PDB file of C-alpha atoms in Angstrom:
ATOM      1  CA  VAL A 180      81.283 107.095 118.382  1.00  0.00           C
ATOM      2  CA  GLU A 181      79.064 106.308 115.400  1.00  0.00           C
ATOM      3  CA  SER A 182      81.238 105.317 112.446  1.00  0.00           C
ATOM      4  CA  ALA A 183      84.239 106.010 110.222  1.00  0.00           C
ATOM      5  CA  THR A 184      84.340 106.096 106.420  1.00  0.00           C
ATOM      6  CA  ASP A 185      86.885 105.657 103.614  1.00  0.00           C
ATOM      7  CA  LEU A 186      89.708 104.356 105.812  1.00  0.00           C
ATOM      8  CA  PRO A 187      92.728 103.396 103.666  1.00  0.00           C
ATOM      9  CA  ALA A 188      94.067  99.861 103.263  1.00  0.00           C
ATOM     10  CA  ARG A 189      97.461  98.991 104.731  1.00  0.00           C
ATOM     11  CA  ASP A 190     100.475  99.891 102.644  1.00  0.00           C
ATOM     12  CA  TYR A 191     101.277  96.234 101.990  1.00  0.00           C
ATOM     13  CA  GLY A 192      97.810  95.543 100.553  1.00  0.00           C
ATOM     14  CA  ALA A 193      95.854  94.026 103.465  1.00  0.00           C
ATOM     15  CA  HIS A 194      92.538  95.344 104.824  1.00  0.00           C
ATOM     16  CA  CYS A 195      92.597  97.384 108.054  1.00  0.00           C
ATOM     17  CA  ASP A 196      91.149  96.319 111.449  1.00  0.00           C
ATOM     18  CA  PRO A 197      90.107  99.712 112.905  1.00  0.00           C
ATOM     19  CA  TRP A 198      89.137 100.821 116.407  1.00  0.00           C
ATOM     20  CA  VAL A 199      88.738 104.312 117.891  1.00  0.00           C
ATOM     21  CA  SER A 200      90.270 105.632 121.109  1.00  0.00           C
ATOM     22  CA  VAL A 201      88.475 108.495 122.908  1.00  0.00           C
ATOM     23  CA  THR A 202      90.476 110.600 125.378  1.00  0.00           C
ATOM     24  CA  VAL A 203      88.702 113.235 127.512  1.00  0.00           C
ATOM     25  CA  LEU A 204      91.145 116.089 128.210  1.00  0.00           C
ATOM     26  CA  ARG A 205      90.985 119.039 130.629  1.00  0.00           C
ATOM     27  CA  ASP A 206      92.851 122.180 129.624  1.00  0.00           C
ATOM     28  CA  ARG A 207      95.186 123.355 132.395  1.00  0.00           C
ATOM     29  CA  ARG A 208      95.091 127.131 132.320  1.00  0.00           C
ATOM     30  CA  SER A 209      98.634 128.021 133.327  1.00  0.00           C
ATOM     31  CA  ILE A 210     101.373 130.413 132.222  1.00  0.00           C
ATOM     32  CA  ARG A 211     103.722 127.467 131.534  1.00  0.00           C
ATOM     33  CA  ARG A 212     101.395 126.154 128.794  1.00  0.00           C
ATOM     34  CA  ARG A 213     101.314 122.642 130.183  1.00  0.00           C
ATOM     35  CA  PRO A 214      99.619 120.005 127.993  1.00  0.00           C
ATOM     36  CA  PRO A 215      95.962 119.132 128.769  1.00  0.00           C
ATOM     37  CA  ALA A 216      95.445 116.570 131.552  1.00  0.00           C
ATOM     38  CA  PRO A 217      93.648 113.306 130.629  1.00  0.00           C
ATOM     39  CA  VAL A 218      90.391 112.855 132.575  1.00  0.00           C
ATOM     40  CA  ALA A 219      89.097 109.601 131.047  1.00  0.00           C
ATOM     41  CA  PHE A 220      89.994 107.125 128.301  1.00  0.00           C
ATOM     42  CA  PHE A 221      87.693 104.844 126.276  1.00  0.00           C
ATOM     43  CA  ARG A 222      88.044 102.643 123.211  1.00  0.00           C
ATOM     44  CA  THR A 223      85.603 101.052 120.800  1.00  0.00           C
ATOM     45  CA  LYS A 224      85.556  97.429 119.708  1.00  0.00           C
ATOM     46  CA  THR A 225      87.838  96.370 116.824  1.00  0.00           C
ATOM     47  CA  ILE A 226      86.075  95.648 113.539  1.00  0.00           C
ATOM     48  CA  ARG A 227      88.032  93.353 111.254  1.00  0.00           C
ATOM     49  CA  HIS A 228      88.566  94.006 107.533  1.00  0.00           C
ATOM     50  CA  ALA A 229      86.460  97.196 107.505  1.00  0.00           C
ATOM     51  CA  HIS A 230      87.139 100.431 105.630  1.00  0.00           C
ATOM     52  CA  ASN A 231      83.766 101.882 106.653  1.00  0.00           C
ATOM     53  CA  PRO A 232      83.318 100.547 110.221  1.00  0.00           C
ATOM     54  CA  PHE A 233      80.069 101.135 112.111  1.00  0.00           C
ATOM     55  CA  TYR A 234      80.435 101.301 115.927  1.00  0.00           C
ATOM     56  CA  SER A 235      77.437 103.115 117.467  1.00  0.00           C
ATOM     57  CA  GLN A 236      79.030 102.970 120.939  1.00  0.00           C
ATOM     58  CA  THR A 237      78.340 105.391 123.815  1.00  0.00           C
ATOM     59  CA  PHE A 238      80.792 106.226 126.613  1.00  0.00           C
ATOM     60  CA  VAL A 239      79.917 108.077 129.832  1.00  0.00           C
ATOM     61  CA  THR A 240      82.075 110.026 132.294  1.00  0.00           C
ATOM     62  CA  ASP A 241      81.308 112.562 135.062  1.00  0.00           C
ATOM     63  CA  ILE A 242      82.445 116.173 134.588  1.00  0.00           C
ATOM     64  CA  GLN A 243      81.809 119.162 136.882  1.00  0.00           C
ATOM     65  CA  LYS A 244      79.674 121.866 135.254  1.00  0.00           C
ATOM     66  CA  ASN A 245      82.235 124.600 135.933  1.00  0.00           C
ATOM     67  CA  GLU A 246      84.931 122.540 134.103  1.00  0.00           C
ATOM     68  CA  MET A 247      82.885 122.016 130.924  1.00  0.00           C
ATOM     69  CA  LYS A 248      84.462 124.992 129.096  1.00  0.00           C
ATOM     70  CA  ASP A 249      87.962 123.482 129.570  1.00  0.00           C
ATOM     71  CA  ILE A 250      87.084 119.986 128.303  1.00  0.00           C
ATOM     72  CA  SER A 251      87.960 118.641 124.857  1.00  0.00           C
ATOM     73  CA  LEU A 252      87.743 115.228 123.183  1.00  0.00           C
ATOM     74  CA  HIS A 253      90.654 113.682 121.286  1.00  0.00           C
ATOM     75  CA  LEU A 254      89.631 110.839 118.954  1.00  0.00           C
ATOM     76  CA  THR A 255      92.236 108.594 117.314  1.00  0.00           C
ATOM     77  CA  VAL A 256      91.507 105.944 114.690  1.00  0.00           C
ATOM     78  CA  MET A 257      93.854 102.963 115.170  1.00  0.00           C
ATOM     79  CA  ASP A 258      94.536  99.921 113.010  1.00  0.00           C
ATOM     80  CA  GLN A 259      95.124  96.697 114.969  1.00  0.00           C
ATOM     81  CA  ASP A 260      97.861  95.274 112.734  1.00  0.00           C
ATOM     82  CA  ARG A 261      99.025  91.793 113.746  1.00  0.00           C
ATOM     83  CA  HIS A 262     102.488  92.459 112.262  1.00  0.00           C
ATOM     84  CA  CYS A 263     103.098  95.958 113.723  1.00  0.00           C
ATOM     85  CA  GLY A 264     100.747  96.213 116.716  1.00  0.00           C
ATOM     86  CA  SER A 265      98.439  99.252 116.977  1.00  0.00           C
ATOM     87  CA  VAL A 266      99.150 101.766 114.196  1.00  0.00           C
ATOM     88  CA  GLU A 267      97.621 105.260 114.192  1.00  0.00           C
ATOM     89  CA  MET A 268      95.624 106.022 111.026  1.00  0.00           C
ATOM     90  CA  GLY A 269      94.631 109.569 111.994  1.00  0.00           C
ATOM     91  CA  HIS A 270      93.177 111.769 114.728  1.00  0.00           C
ATOM     92  CA  THR A 271      90.821 114.679 115.341  1.00  0.00           C
ATOM     93  CA  SER A 272      89.749 116.871 118.295  1.00  0.00           C
ATOM     94  CA  ILE A 273      86.734 118.902 119.366  1.00  0.00           C
ATOM     95  CA  THR A 274      86.060 121.041 122.457  1.00  0.00           C
ATOM     96  CA  LEU A 275      82.767 120.886 124.367  1.00  0.00           C
ATOM     97  CA  LYS A 276      82.430 124.621 123.648  1.00  0.00           C
ATOM     98  CA  ASP A 277      82.542 123.951 119.876  1.00  0.00           C
ATOM     99  CA  ALA A 278      80.080 121.094 120.394  1.00  0.00           C
ATOM    100  CA  LYS A 279      77.677 123.611 122.033  1.00  0.00           C
ATOM    101  CA  GLN A 280      77.599 121.661 125.306  1.00  0.00           C
ATOM    102  CA  THR A 281      78.525 124.584 127.600  1.00  0.00           C
ATOM    103  CA  VAL A 282      75.136 126.326 127.259  1.00  0.00           C
ATOM    104  CA  GLU A 283      72.422 126.098 129.965  1.00  0.00           C
ATOM    105  CA  GLU A 284      70.381 123.430 128.186  1.00  0.00           C
ATOM    106  CA  PRO A 285      72.658 121.539 125.764  1.00  0.00           C
ATOM    107  CA  GLU A 286      71.147 119.406 123.008  1.00  0.00           C
ATOM    108  CA  LYS A 287      72.566 116.293 121.357  1.00  0.00           C
ATOM    109  CA  PHE A 288      75.335 117.331 118.965  1.00  0.00           C
ATOM    110  CA  THR A 289      76.442 115.300 115.925  1.00  0.00           C
ATOM    111  CA  THR A 290      79.453 116.132 113.778  1.00  0.00           C
ATOM    112  CA  THR A 291      81.532 114.524 111.030  1.00  0.00           C
ATOM    113  CA  GLN A 292      85.230 115.417 111.011  1.00  0.00           C
ATOM    114  CA  PHE A 293      88.177 114.611 108.779  1.00  0.00           C
ATOM    115  CA  ILE A 294      91.038 112.798 110.520  1.00  0.00           C
ATOM    116  CA  LYS A 295      94.598 114.108 110.205  1.00  0.00           C
ATOM    117  CA  GLU A 296      97.522 111.747 109.790  1.00  0.00           C
ATOM    118  CA  SER A 297     100.337 112.130 112.334  1.00  0.00           C
ATOM    119  CA  LYS A 298     103.820 112.881 111.057  1.00  0.00           C
ATOM    120  CA  LYS A 299     105.931 110.200 112.699  1.00  0.00           C
ATOM    121  CA  ASP A 300     109.732 110.033 112.505  1.00  0.00           C
ATOM    122  CA  CYS A 301     111.460 107.119 114.275  1.00  0.00           C
ATOM    123  CA  GLY A 302     114.924 107.486 112.725  1.00  0.00           C
ATOM    124  CA  GLU A 303     116.745 107.121 109.380  1.00  0.00           C
ATOM    125  CA  ILE A 304     117.656 103.764 107.822  1.00  0.00           C
ATOM    126  CA  LEU A 305     120.190 103.052 105.068  1.00  0.00           C
ATOM    127  CA  PHE A 306     119.786  99.896 103.012  1.00  0.00           C
ATOM    128  CA  GLY A 307     120.496  98.606  99.515  1.00  0.00           C
ATOM    129  CA  LEU A 308     118.168  96.634  97.279  1.00  0.00           C
ATOM    130  CA  SER A 309     119.084  94.434  94.296  1.00  0.00           C
ATOM    131  CA  TYR A 310     117.507  91.714  92.161  1.00  0.00           C
ATOM    132  CA  LEU A 311     119.294  88.863  90.387  1.00  0.00           C
ATOM    133  CA  PRO A 312     116.924  87.301  87.794  1.00  0.00           C
ATOM    134  CA  THR A 313     119.074  84.211  87.076  1.00  0.00           C
ATOM    135  CA  ALA A 314     119.122  83.225  90.764  1.00  0.00           C
ATOM    136  CA  GLN A 315     115.562  84.599  91.289  1.00  0.00           C
ATOM    137  CA  ARG A 316     116.857  86.421  94.373  1.00  0.00           C
ATOM    138  CA  LEU A 317     115.883  89.797  95.842  1.00  0.00           C
ATOM    139  CA  SER A 318     118.506  90.995  98.330  1.00  0.00           C
ATOM    140  CA  PHE A 319     118.161  93.539 101.150  1.00  0.00           C
ATOM    141  CA  SER A 320     121.579  94.859 102.232  1.00  0.00           C
ATOM    142  CA  LEU A 321     120.757  96.345 105.636  1.00  0.00           C
ATOM    143  CA  ILE A 322     123.502  98.788 106.603  1.00  0.00           C
ATOM    144  CA  LYS A 323     122.558 100.941 109.607  1.00  0.00           C
ATOM    145  CA  ILE A 324     119.977 103.103 111.381  1.00  0.00           C
ATOM    146  CA  ASN A 325     120.679 106.585 112.768  1.00  0.00           C
ATOM    147  CA  ASN A 326     119.075 108.091 115.866  1.00  0.00           C
ATOM    148  CA  ILE A 327     116.173 105.763 116.705  1.00  0.00           C
ATOM    149  CA  LYS A 328     113.387 107.721 118.424  1.00  0.00           C
ATOM    150  CA  GLN A 329     110.958 105.995 120.808  1.00  0.00           C
ATOM    151  CA  GLU A 330     107.617 107.105 122.191  1.00  0.00           C
ATOM    152  CA  LYS A 331     107.844 108.827 125.596  1.00  0.00           C
ATOM    153  CA  LYS A 332     106.222 105.959 127.505  1.00  0.00           C
ATOM    154  CA  GLU A 333     108.842 103.514 126.118  1.00  0.00           C
ATOM    155  CA  GLU A 334     111.918 105.724 126.595  1.00  0.00           C
ATOM    156  CA  GLU A 335     112.810 104.145 129.949  1.00  0.00           C
ATOM    157  CA  GLU A 336     113.234 100.727 128.328  1.00  0.00           C
ATOM    158  CA  THR A 337     116.614  99.522 127.063  1.00  0.00           C
ATOM    159  CA  LEU A 338     116.753  99.776 123.288  1.00  0.00           C
ATOM    160  CA  ASN A 339     117.755  96.448 121.676  1.00  0.00           C
ATOM    161  CA  PRO A 340     116.881  97.038 118.003  1.00  0.00           C
ATOM    162  CA  TYR A 341     116.559  94.538 115.176  1.00  0.00           C
ATOM    163  CA  LEU A 342     114.904  94.568 111.742  1.00  0.00           C
ATOM    164  CA  ARG A 343     112.237  92.191 110.479  1.00  0.00           C
ATOM    165  CA  ILE A 344     111.354  92.022 106.780  1.00  0.00           C
ATOM    166  CA  MET A 345     108.052  90.505 105.648  1.00  0.00           C
ATOM    167  CA  MET A 346     107.104  89.610 102.082  1.00  0.00           C
ATOM    168  CA  PHE A 347     103.423  89.902 101.080  1.00  0.00           C
ATOM    169  CA  ASN A 348     101.655  88.775  97.928  1.00  0.00           C
ATOM    170  CA  GLN A 349      99.243  90.887  95.868  1.00  0.00           C
ATOM    171  CA  SER A 350      96.273  90.230  98.204  1.00  0.00           C
ATOM    172  CA  GLY A 351      98.254  91.223 101.328  1.00  0.00           C
ATOM    173  CA  ARG A 352      98.919  87.689 102.575  1.00  0.00           C
ATOM    174  CA  LEU A 353     102.227  87.038 104.372  1.00  0.00           C
ATOM    175  CA  VAL A 354     104.458  84.749 102.299  1.00  0.00           C
ATOM    176  CA  LYS A 355     107.857  84.878 104.026  1.00  0.00           C
ATOM    177  CA  LYS A 356     109.599  86.733 106.876  1.00  0.00           C
ATOM    178  CA  LYS A 357     113.217  87.106 107.961  1.00  0.00           C
ATOM    179  CA  LYS A 358     115.030  89.119 110.631  1.00  0.00           C
ATOM    180  CA  THR A 359     118.470  90.448 111.514  1.00  0.00           C
ATOM    181  CA  THR A 360     120.477  89.868 114.678  1.00  0.00           C
ATOM    182  CA  VAL A 361     119.609  91.970 117.757  1.00  0.00           C
ATOM    183  CA  LYS A 362     121.904  94.898 118.590  1.00  0.00           C
ATOM    184  CA  VAL A 363     122.076  95.513 122.350  1.00  0.00           C
ATOM    185  CA  ASN A 364     121.492  98.891 124.015  1.00  0.00           C
ATOM    186  CA  THR A 365     122.044 101.290 121.083  1.00  0.00           C
ATOM    187  CA  LYS A 366     120.142 104.042 119.248  1.00  0.00           C
ATOM    188  CA  ASP A 367     122.490 103.857 116.227  1.00  0.00           C
ATOM    189  CA  PRO A 368     122.739 100.168 115.302  1.00  0.00           C
ATOM    190  CA  VAL A 369     125.043  99.007 112.498  1.00  0.00           C
ATOM    191  CA  PHE A 370     123.829  95.735 110.937  1.00  0.00           C
ATOM    192  CA  ASN A 371     125.809  95.137 107.710  1.00  0.00           C
ATOM    193  CA  GLU A 372     123.629  92.091 107.009  1.00  0.00           C
ATOM    194  CA  THR A 373     122.018  90.769 103.829  1.00  0.00           C
ATOM    195  CA  LEU A 374     118.609  89.087 103.808  1.00  0.00           C
ATOM    196  CA  ASN A 375     117.618  87.227 100.623  1.00  0.00           C
ATOM    197  CA  PHE A 376     114.142  86.390  99.323  1.00  0.00           C
ATOM    198  CA  GLU A 377     113.362  83.935  96.526  1.00  0.00           C
ATOM    199  CA  VAL A 378     111.279  85.836  93.954  1.00  0.00           C
ATOM    200  CA  ALA A 379     110.400  84.764  90.407  1.00  0.00           C
ATOM    201  CA  PRO A 380     110.779  87.547  87.769  1.00  0.00           C
ATOM    202  CA  GLY A 381     107.039  87.544  87.075  1.00  0.00           C
ATOM    203  CA  GLN A 382     106.194  88.074  90.773  1.00  0.00           C
ATOM    204  CA  LEU A 383     108.506  91.037  91.438  1.00  0.00           C
ATOM    205  CA  GLU A 384     106.066  93.774  90.328  1.00  0.00           C
ATOM    206  CA  ASN A 385     103.188  92.435  92.441  1.00  0.00           C
ATOM    207  CA  LEU A 386     104.973  91.806  95.757  1.00  0.00           C
ATOM    208  CA  ARG A 387     105.165  94.219  98.682  1.00  0.00           C
ATOM    209  CA  PHE A 388     107.677  94.232 101.529  1.00  0.00           C
ATOM    210  CA  LEU A 389     107.290  95.573 105.053  1.00  0.00           C
ATOM    211  CA  VAL A 390     110.504  96.492 106.894  1.00  0.00           C
ATOM    212  CA  THR A 391     109.771  96.830 110.620  1.00  0.00           C
ATOM    213  CA  LEU A 392     112.110  98.206 113.281  1.00  0.00           C
ATOM    214  CA  CYS A 393     111.527  96.285 116.527  1.00  0.00           C
ATOM    215  CA  ASN A 394     112.827  96.420 120.100  1.00  0.00           C
ATOM    216  CA  ARG A 395     113.714  93.097 121.746  1.00  0.00           C
ATOM    217  CA  ARG A 396     112.360  93.169 125.272  1.00  0.00           C
ATOM    218  CA  GLN A 397     114.359  91.436 127.990  1.00  0.00           C
ATOM    219  CA  VAL A 398     112.863  90.596 131.363  1.00  0.00           C
ATOM    220  CA  VAL A 399     115.262  90.032 134.213  1.00  0.00           C
ATOM    221  CA  ASP A 400     113.992  88.230 137.306  1.00  0.00           C
ATOM    222  CA  ILE A 401     115.816  88.704 140.615  1.00  0.00           C
ATOM    223  CA  ILE A 402     116.063  85.478 142.641  1.00  0.00           C
ATOM    224  CA  PRO A 403     117.392  85.407 146.243  1.00  0.00           C
ATOM    225  CA  MET A 404     120.568  83.299 146.725  1.00  0.00           C
ATOM    226  CA  GLU A 405     118.847  80.868 149.122  1.00  0.00           C
ATOM    227  CA  ASP A 406     116.215  80.152 146.460  1.00  0.00           C
ATOM    228  CA  ILE A 407     118.989  79.420 143.970  1.00  0.00           C
ATOM    229  CA  ALA A 408     120.574  76.872 146.355  1.00  0.00           C
ATOM    230  CA  GLU A 409     117.157  75.236 146.733  1.00  0.00           C
ATOM    231  CA  LEU A 410     116.664  75.184 142.969  1.00  0.00           C
ATOM    232  CA  ILE A 411     120.093  73.646 142.392  1.00  0.00           C
ATOM    233  CA  ASN A 412     119.382  70.866 144.896  1.00  0.00           C
ATOM    234  CA  HIS A 413     115.925  70.264 143.457  1.00  0.00           C
ATOM    235  CA  GLU A 414     117.112  70.300 139.825  1.00  0.00           C
ATOM    236  CA  SER A 415     120.092  68.011 140.516  1.00  0.00           C
ATOM    237  CA  SER A 416     117.779  65.349 141.936  1.00  0.00           C
ATOM    238  CA  ASP A 417     115.362  65.640 138.981  1.00  0.00           C
ATOM    239  CA  GLN A 418     117.724  66.244 136.095  1.00  0.00           C
ATOM    240  CA  GLU A 419     121.209  65.305 134.970  1.00  0.00           C
ATOM    241  CA  GLY A 420     123.584  66.834 132.451  1.00  0.00           C
ATOM    242  CA  SER A 421     122.031  70.295 132.246  1.00  0.00           C
ATOM    243  CA  GLY A 422     124.948  72.332 133.550  1.00  0.00           C
ATOM    244  CA  PRO A 423     126.749  72.369 136.910  1.00  0.00           C
ATOM    245  CA  GLY A 424     124.530  70.724 139.517  1.00  0.00           C
ATOM    246  CA  GLY A 425     121.733  70.222 136.952  1.00  0.00           C
ATOM    247  CA  PHE A 426     120.984  73.966 136.932  1.00  0.00           C
ATOM    248  CA  SER A 427     118.852  74.379 133.838  1.00  0.00           C
ATOM    249  CA  PHE A 428     118.776  78.152 133.308  1.00  0.00           C
ATOM    250  CA  GLY A 429     121.498  80.802 133.056  1.00  0.00           C
ATOM    251  CA  SER A 430     122.173  82.826 136.192  1.00  0.00           C
ATOM    252  CA  ASP A 431     124.926  85.101 137.485  1.00  0.00           C
ATOM    253  CA  ARG A 432     126.432  85.650 140.948  1.00  0.00           C
ATOM    254  CA  ASN A 433     123.689  88.071 141.969  1.00  0.00           C
ATOM    255  CA  GLY A 434     120.996  85.525 141.206  1.00  0.00           C
ATOM    256  CA  ARG A 435     119.685  87.293 138.121  1.00  0.00           C
ATOM    257  CA  ARG A 436     118.267  85.248 135.293  1.00  0.00           C
ATOM    258  CA  GLU A 437     116.852  86.190 131.947  1.00  0.00           C
ATOM    259  CA  SER A 438     113.380  85.081 131.013  1.00  0.00           C
ATOM    260  CA  GLN A 439     111.460  86.140 127.943  1.00  0.00           C
ATOM    261  CA  GLY A 440     108.158  86.336 129.856  1.00  0.00           C
ATOM    262  CA  ASN A 441     104.970  87.114 127.947  1.00  0.00           C
ATOM    263  CA  GLN A 442     106.033  90.579 126.821  1.00  0.00           C
ATOM    264  CA  LYS A 443     105.895  91.012 123.062  1.00  0.00           C
ATOM    265  CA  ASP A 444     108.641  92.849 121.192  1.00  0.00           C
ATOM    266  CA  VAL A 445     107.598  96.422 120.399  1.00  0.00           C
ATOM    267  CA  CYS A 446     107.405  97.631 116.784  1.00  0.00           C
ATOM    268  CA  ILE A 447     108.947 101.134 116.810  1.00  0.00           C
ATOM    269  CA  GLY A 448     108.350 102.007 113.149  1.00  0.00           C
ATOM    270  CA  ARG A 449     108.087 100.629 109.633  1.00  0.00           C
ATOM    271  CA  ILE A 450     108.650 101.168 105.907  1.00  0.00           C
ATOM    272  CA  ALA A 451     106.589  99.620 103.102  1.00  0.00           C
ATOM    273  CA  LEU A 452     108.250  98.892  99.744  1.00  0.00           C
ATOM    274  CA  GLY A 453     106.571  97.968  96.481  1.00  0.00           C
ATOM    275  CA  SER A 454     105.543  99.337  93.099  1.00  0.00           C
ATOM    276  CA  THR A 455     102.111 100.429  94.430  1.00  0.00           C
ATOM    277  CA  VAL A 456     102.832 101.631  98.012  1.00  0.00           C
ATOM    278  CA  ARG A 457     101.821 105.162  99.121  1.00  0.00           C
ATOM    279  CA  GLY A 458     105.298 106.502  99.926  1.00  0.00           C
ATOM    280  CA  GLU A 459     106.842 108.101  96.811  1.00  0.00           C
ATOM    281  CA  LYS A 460     110.496 107.543  97.805  1.00  0.00           C
ATOM    282  CA  GLU A 461     109.828 103.918  98.787  1.00  0.00           C
ATOM    283  CA  ARG A 462     107.938 103.315  95.529  1.00  0.00           C
ATOM    284  CA  ASP A 463     110.740 104.824  93.404  1.00  0.00           C
ATOM    285  CA  HIS A 464     113.406 102.769  95.216  1.00  0.00           C
ATOM    286  CA  TYR A 465     111.553  99.525  94.508  1.00  0.00           C
ATOM    287  CA  LYS A 466     110.781 100.452  90.870  1.00  0.00           C
ATOM    288  CA  SER A 467     114.488 101.188  90.251  1.00  0.00           C
ATOM    289  CA  VAL A 468     115.307  97.597  91.237  1.00  0.00           C
ATOM    290  CA  CYS A 469     112.518  96.205  89.022  1.00  0.00           C
ATOM    291  CA  ASP A 470     113.633  98.292  86.017  1.00  0.00           C
ATOM    292  CA  THR A 471     117.393  97.737  86.457  1.00  0.00           C
ATOM    293  CA  PRO A 472     118.194  94.246  87.778  1.00  0.00           C
ATOM    294  CA  ARG A 473     121.724  93.107  88.808  1.00  0.00           C
ATOM    295  CA  GLN A 474     122.445  96.566  90.251  1.00  0.00           C
ATOM    296  CA  VAL A 475     122.409  97.601  93.922  1.00  0.00           C
ATOM    297  CA  PHE A 476     120.365 100.714  94.757  1.00  0.00           C
ATOM    298  CA  SER A 477     121.089 102.167  98.204  1.00  0.00           C
ATOM    299  CA  MET A 478     118.937 104.873  99.785  1.00  0.00           C
ATOM    300  CA  TRP A 479     118.169 106.527 103.129  1.00  0.00           C
ATOM    301  CA  HIS A 480     114.547 106.196 104.277  1.00  0.00           C
ATOM    302  CA  THR A 481     112.645 107.646 107.239  1.00  0.00           C
ATOM    303  CA  VAL A 482     111.203 104.991 109.558  1.00  0.00           C
ATOM    304  CA  ARG A 483     107.604 105.972 110.396  1.00  0.00           C
TER     305      ARG A 483
END
């Protein structure tokens, strides 16, 4: 992987931190048209604040000569966003046959390819937006989300959705963030909550907002009953006034307790709002509020 050029900035104005994933795939020739099987996976280093990153990294894997005609490479450019996790910027593919590597004596092959952006749809969100100049207050009236869609690898997890809204200044620096309550185990959460941001009239045009849909992860540890008795005895001798018998964490009759662990909440999708963002519908929604203050504008948006 040599380099990438002309990568776009993030919707909320910050520079991107790109890296490239390389997946080696083997085509399974079957009547059922099964998807290609992954043979190997590699990734480049992350280069911070780069729109034209230079990698010059080489990856090696062993492939049987008779399988060469069925092998393809899938390259995905990712942005390591600290607010949303890894976000796909675009992808491209090439087969070893197209790269002229299936001939008797293959030579080094170099190609430059355009990356295609993936069409992602994580559900539909309804919210209202209004601005009150006298109070210098921008209000998000978050109503509901319909049919949240997760990636296949995350489908087994319980869905506990909540919304986080982040306010960025003109240079893409985070100024303020707020979040809703968590709705437990639902794909169609109803929030009916209002989040307010203090915004001076002169700042409204230059600010950008990122609405992220997140999943609150819950880790449940199973503890044997004898261990609980031991813990109660130990805690009661060390600590007083922290519940019956000095037991300092919540537990039920089966000895299950909740712990947050080190798992980070997953960002399922996002929407960027502002007068200069890429999305036309999102841009128009925000401009309506700037042009007509004291009025609530409600719209459906696709979470991507």
